[in-house]
Short mmCIF file of C-alpha atoms in Angstrom, two decimals:
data_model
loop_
_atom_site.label_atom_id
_atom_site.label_comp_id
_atom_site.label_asym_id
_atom_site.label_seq_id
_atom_site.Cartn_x
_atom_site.Cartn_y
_atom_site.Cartn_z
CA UNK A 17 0.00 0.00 0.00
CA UNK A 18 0.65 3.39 -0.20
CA UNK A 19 1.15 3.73 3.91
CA UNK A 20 1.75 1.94 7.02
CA UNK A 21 -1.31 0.55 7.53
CA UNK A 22 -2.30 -0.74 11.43
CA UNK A 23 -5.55 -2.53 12.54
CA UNK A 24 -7.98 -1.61 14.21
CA UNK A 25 -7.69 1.72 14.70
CA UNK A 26 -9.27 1.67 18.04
CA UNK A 27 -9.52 -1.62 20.47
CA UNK A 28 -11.48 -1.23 23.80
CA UNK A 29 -10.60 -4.49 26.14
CA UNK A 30 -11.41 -5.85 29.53
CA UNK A 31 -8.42 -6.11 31.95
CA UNK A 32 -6.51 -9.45 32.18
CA UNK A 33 -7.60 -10.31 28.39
CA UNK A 34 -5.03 -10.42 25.27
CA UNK A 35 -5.29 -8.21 22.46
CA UNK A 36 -3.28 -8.56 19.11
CA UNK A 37 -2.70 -5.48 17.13
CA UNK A 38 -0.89 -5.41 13.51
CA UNK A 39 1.03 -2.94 11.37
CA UNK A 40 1.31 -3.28 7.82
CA UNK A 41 4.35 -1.33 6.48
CA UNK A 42 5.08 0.29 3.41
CA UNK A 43 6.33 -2.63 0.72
CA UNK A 44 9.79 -2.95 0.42
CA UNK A 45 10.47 -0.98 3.55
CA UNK A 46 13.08 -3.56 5.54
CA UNK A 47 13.25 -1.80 9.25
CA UNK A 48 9.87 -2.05 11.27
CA UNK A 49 9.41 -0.13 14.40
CA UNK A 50 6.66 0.11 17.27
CA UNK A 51 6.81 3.00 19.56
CA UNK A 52 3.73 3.51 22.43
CA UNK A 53 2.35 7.04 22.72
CA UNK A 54 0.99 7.91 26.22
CA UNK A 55 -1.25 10.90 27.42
CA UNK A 56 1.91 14.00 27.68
CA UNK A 57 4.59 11.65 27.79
CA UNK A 58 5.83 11.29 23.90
CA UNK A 59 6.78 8.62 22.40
CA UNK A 60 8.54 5.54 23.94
CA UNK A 61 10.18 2.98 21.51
CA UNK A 62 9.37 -0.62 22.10
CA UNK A 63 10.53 -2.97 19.64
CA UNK A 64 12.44 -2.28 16.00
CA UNK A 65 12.61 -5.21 13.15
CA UNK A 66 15.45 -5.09 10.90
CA UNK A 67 15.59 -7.56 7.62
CA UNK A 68 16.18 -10.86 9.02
CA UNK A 69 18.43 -9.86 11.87
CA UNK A 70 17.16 -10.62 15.75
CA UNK A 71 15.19 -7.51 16.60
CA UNK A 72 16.12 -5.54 19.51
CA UNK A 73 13.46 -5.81 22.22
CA UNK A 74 14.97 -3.47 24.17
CA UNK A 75 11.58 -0.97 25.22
CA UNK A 76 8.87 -3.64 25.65
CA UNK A 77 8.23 -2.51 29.02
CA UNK A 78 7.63 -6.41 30.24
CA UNK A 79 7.01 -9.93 29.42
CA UNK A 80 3.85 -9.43 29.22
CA UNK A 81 4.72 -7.67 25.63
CA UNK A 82 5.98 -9.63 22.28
CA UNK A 83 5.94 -8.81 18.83
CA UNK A 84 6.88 -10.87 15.84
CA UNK A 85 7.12 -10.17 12.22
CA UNK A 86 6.32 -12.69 9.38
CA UNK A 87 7.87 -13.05 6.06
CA UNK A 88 9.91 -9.72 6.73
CA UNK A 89 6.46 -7.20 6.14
CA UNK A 90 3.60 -7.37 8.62
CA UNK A 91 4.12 -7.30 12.73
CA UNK A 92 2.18 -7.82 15.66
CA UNK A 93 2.02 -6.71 18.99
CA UNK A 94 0.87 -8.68 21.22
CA UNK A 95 -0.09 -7.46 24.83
CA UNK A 96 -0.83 -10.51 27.22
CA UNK A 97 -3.07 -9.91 30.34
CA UNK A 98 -3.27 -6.24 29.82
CA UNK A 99 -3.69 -3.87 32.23
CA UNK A 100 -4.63 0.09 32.81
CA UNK A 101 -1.45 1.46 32.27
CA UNK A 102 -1.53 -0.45 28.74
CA UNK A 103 -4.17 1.82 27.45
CA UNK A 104 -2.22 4.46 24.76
CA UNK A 105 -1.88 4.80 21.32
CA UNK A 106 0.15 2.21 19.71
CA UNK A 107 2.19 3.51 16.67
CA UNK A 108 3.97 1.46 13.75
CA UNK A 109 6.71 3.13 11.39
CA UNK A 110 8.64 1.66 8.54
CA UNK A 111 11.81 2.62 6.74
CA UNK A 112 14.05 2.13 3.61
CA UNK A 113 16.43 0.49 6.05
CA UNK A 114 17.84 0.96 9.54
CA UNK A 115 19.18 4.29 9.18
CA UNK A 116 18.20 7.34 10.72
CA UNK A 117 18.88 9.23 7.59
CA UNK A 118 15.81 7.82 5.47
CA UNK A 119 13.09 8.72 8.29
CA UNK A 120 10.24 6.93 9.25
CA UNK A 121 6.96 6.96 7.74
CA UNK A 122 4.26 6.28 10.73
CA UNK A 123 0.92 4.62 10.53
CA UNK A 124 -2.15 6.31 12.34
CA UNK A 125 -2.29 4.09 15.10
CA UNK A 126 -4.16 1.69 17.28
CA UNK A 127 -6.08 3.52 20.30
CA UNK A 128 -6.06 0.63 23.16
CA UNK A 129 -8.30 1.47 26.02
CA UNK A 130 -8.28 -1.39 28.88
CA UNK A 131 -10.83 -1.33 31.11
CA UNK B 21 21.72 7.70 26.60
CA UNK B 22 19.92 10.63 24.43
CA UNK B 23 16.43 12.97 25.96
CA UNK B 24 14.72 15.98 24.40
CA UNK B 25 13.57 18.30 26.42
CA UNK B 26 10.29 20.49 24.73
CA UNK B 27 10.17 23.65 27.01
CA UNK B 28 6.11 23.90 26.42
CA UNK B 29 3.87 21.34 25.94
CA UNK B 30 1.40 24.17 24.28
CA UNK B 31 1.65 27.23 22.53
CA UNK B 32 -1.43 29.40 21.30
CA UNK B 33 -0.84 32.01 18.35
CA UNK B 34 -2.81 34.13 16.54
CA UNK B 35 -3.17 33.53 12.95
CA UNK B 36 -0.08 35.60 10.69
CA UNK B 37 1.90 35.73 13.88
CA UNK B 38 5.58 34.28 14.02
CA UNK B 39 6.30 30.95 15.78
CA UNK B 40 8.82 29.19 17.93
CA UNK B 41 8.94 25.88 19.28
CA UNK B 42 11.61 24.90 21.39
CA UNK B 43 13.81 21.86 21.20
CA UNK B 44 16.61 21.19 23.60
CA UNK B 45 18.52 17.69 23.40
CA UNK B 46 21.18 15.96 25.36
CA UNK B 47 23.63 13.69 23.97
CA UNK B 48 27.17 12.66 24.81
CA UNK B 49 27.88 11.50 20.77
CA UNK B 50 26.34 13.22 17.36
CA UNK B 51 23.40 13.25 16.19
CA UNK B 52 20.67 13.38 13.80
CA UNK B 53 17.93 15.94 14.48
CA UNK B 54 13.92 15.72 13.30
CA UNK B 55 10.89 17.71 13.92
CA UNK B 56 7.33 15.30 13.17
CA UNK B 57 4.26 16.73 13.14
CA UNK B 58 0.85 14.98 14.03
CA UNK B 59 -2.29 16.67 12.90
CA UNK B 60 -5.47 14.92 15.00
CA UNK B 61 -6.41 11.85 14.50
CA UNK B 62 -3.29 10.96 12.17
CA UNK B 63 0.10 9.60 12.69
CA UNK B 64 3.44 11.75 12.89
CA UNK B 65 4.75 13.06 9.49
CA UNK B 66 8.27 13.77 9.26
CA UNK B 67 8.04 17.95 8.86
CA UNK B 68 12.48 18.44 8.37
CA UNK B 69 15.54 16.86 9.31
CA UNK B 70 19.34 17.53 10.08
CA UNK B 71 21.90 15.48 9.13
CA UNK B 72 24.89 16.83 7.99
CA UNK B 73 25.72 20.20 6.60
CA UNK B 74 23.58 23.58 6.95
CA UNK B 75 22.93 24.21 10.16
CA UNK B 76 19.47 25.97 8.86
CA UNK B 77 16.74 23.67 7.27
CA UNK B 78 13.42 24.44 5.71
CA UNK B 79 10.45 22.27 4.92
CA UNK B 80 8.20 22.53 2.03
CA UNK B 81 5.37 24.53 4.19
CA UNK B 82 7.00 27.10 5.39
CA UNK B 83 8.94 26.04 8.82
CA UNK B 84 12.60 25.85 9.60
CA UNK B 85 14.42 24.57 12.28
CA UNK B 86 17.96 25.33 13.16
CA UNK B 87 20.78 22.93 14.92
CA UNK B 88 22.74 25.23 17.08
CA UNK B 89 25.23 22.73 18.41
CA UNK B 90 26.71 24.89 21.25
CA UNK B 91 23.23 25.48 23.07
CA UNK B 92 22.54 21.62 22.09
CA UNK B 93 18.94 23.16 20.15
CA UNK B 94 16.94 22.73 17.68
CA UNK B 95 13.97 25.21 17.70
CA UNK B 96 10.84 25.23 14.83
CA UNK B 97 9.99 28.80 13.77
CA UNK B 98 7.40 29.52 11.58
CA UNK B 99 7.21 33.80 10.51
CA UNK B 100 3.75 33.20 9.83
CA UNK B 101 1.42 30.39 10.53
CA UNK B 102 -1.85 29.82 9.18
CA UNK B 103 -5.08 27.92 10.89
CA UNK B 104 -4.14 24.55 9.07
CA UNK B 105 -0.56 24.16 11.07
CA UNK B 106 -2.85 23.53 14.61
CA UNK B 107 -0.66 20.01 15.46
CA UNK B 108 1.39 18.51 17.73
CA UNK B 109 4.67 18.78 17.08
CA UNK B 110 7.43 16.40 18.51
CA UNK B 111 11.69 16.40 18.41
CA UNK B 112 13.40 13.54 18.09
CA UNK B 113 16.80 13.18 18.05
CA UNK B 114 18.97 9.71 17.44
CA UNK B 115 22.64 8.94 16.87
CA UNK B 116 24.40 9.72 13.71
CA UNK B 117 26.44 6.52 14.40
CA UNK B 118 26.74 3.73 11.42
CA UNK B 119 23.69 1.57 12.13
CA UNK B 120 21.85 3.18 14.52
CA UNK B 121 18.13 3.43 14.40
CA UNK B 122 16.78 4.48 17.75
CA UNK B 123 14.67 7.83 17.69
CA UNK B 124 13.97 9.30 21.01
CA UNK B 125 10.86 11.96 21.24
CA UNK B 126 10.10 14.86 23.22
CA UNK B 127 7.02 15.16 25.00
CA UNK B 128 5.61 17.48 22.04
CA UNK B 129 4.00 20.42 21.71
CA UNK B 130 0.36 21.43 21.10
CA UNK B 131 0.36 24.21 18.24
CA UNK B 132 -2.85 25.79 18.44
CA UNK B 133 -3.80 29.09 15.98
CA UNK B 134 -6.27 31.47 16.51
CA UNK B 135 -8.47 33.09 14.14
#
């Protein structure tokens, strides 16, 4: 497609259950990131995807968090068990590759609300 | 480890005024500079970037930004805005170093102009 593309666009969930959300990136676009946008506190990076290398899971905030990406284009999140403090917008960006100099083209986002 | 620092999380302007968002950053290596912008309801789009080069960069709409590396900034300025720049704009700052891929955001800052 023409964007990142991430579904759904809203997700309203009971606490303790799992949710699944999914980014789409822009074809041909090898580096994959998720970052998690809180009320006034920016942007917090959470996992990146690069080609076939490991991906650095270095911001998922617990175990409770794991993404995965198949065939090198479309990634989930997955949130396990969520809780209150889950609920944020959840934001997907691609790039050419995994260098700052290309920029990252984001999605519009997945609005999680646990309640 | 990198932070930006956005001295106001809003601004209000009048229509045809000049603007100036802040961006202070802290980094012990160099690095890449970026102002997004994220008009409601939509993901961040990348607005202008530093790299390399002139300190002074422009986007296509009208805003520049310039890397002063001594006061470690990178303010947005706008001479005149018009009603379609109400956003939220966020700086990000990673670094320049081979490889890396890591953005870190500011908090951001709510542009809002009045009529």
């Amino acid at each position: 497609g023409a964007g990142v593309s991430q579904s759904p666009s809203n997700k309203v969930t009971e606490k303790g259950k799992d949710v699944e959300l999914r980014c789409d990136p822009i074809s041909g676009h090898t580096a994959l990131y998720w970052y998690r946008q809180s009320l006034g506190q920016g942007l917090e990076f959470l996992i990146y995807f690069q080609g076939n290398s490991a991906p650095d899971k270095s911001g998922l905030p617990s175990d409770r968090f794991s993404a995965e990406r198949t065939g090198g284009s479309v990634s989930t999140l997955t949130i396990q068990r969520t809780q209150q403090e889950d609920s944020a917008v959840y934001l997907c960006a691609s790039s050419p590759a995994g260098g700052q100099n290309y920029g990252y083209t984001f999605g519009s986002g997945t609005r999680l609300t646990v309640v | 480890a990198q932070s930006v620092t956005q001295l106001d999380s809003q601004v209000p302007v009048f229509e045809e005024a000049p603007v100036e968002l802040r961006c202070n950053y802290s980094s012990s290596v160099s690095v890449y500079l970026f102002w997004y912008v994220q008009y409601p309801n939509q993901g961040l789009q990348l607005l202008l970037k530093y790299l390399s080069g002139s300190t002074l960069v422009e986007s296509i709409n009208g805003f520049e930004a310039e890397f002063n590396k001594s006061q470690t900034s990178f303010h947005l300025r706008k001479p005149s805005v018009h009603i379609s720049d109400t956003a939220e704009y966020f700086c990000a700052v990673s670094d320049s170093g081979a490889g890396s891929y890591q953005l870190t955001f500011g908090k951001g800052t709510k542009l809002s102009v009045i009529p």
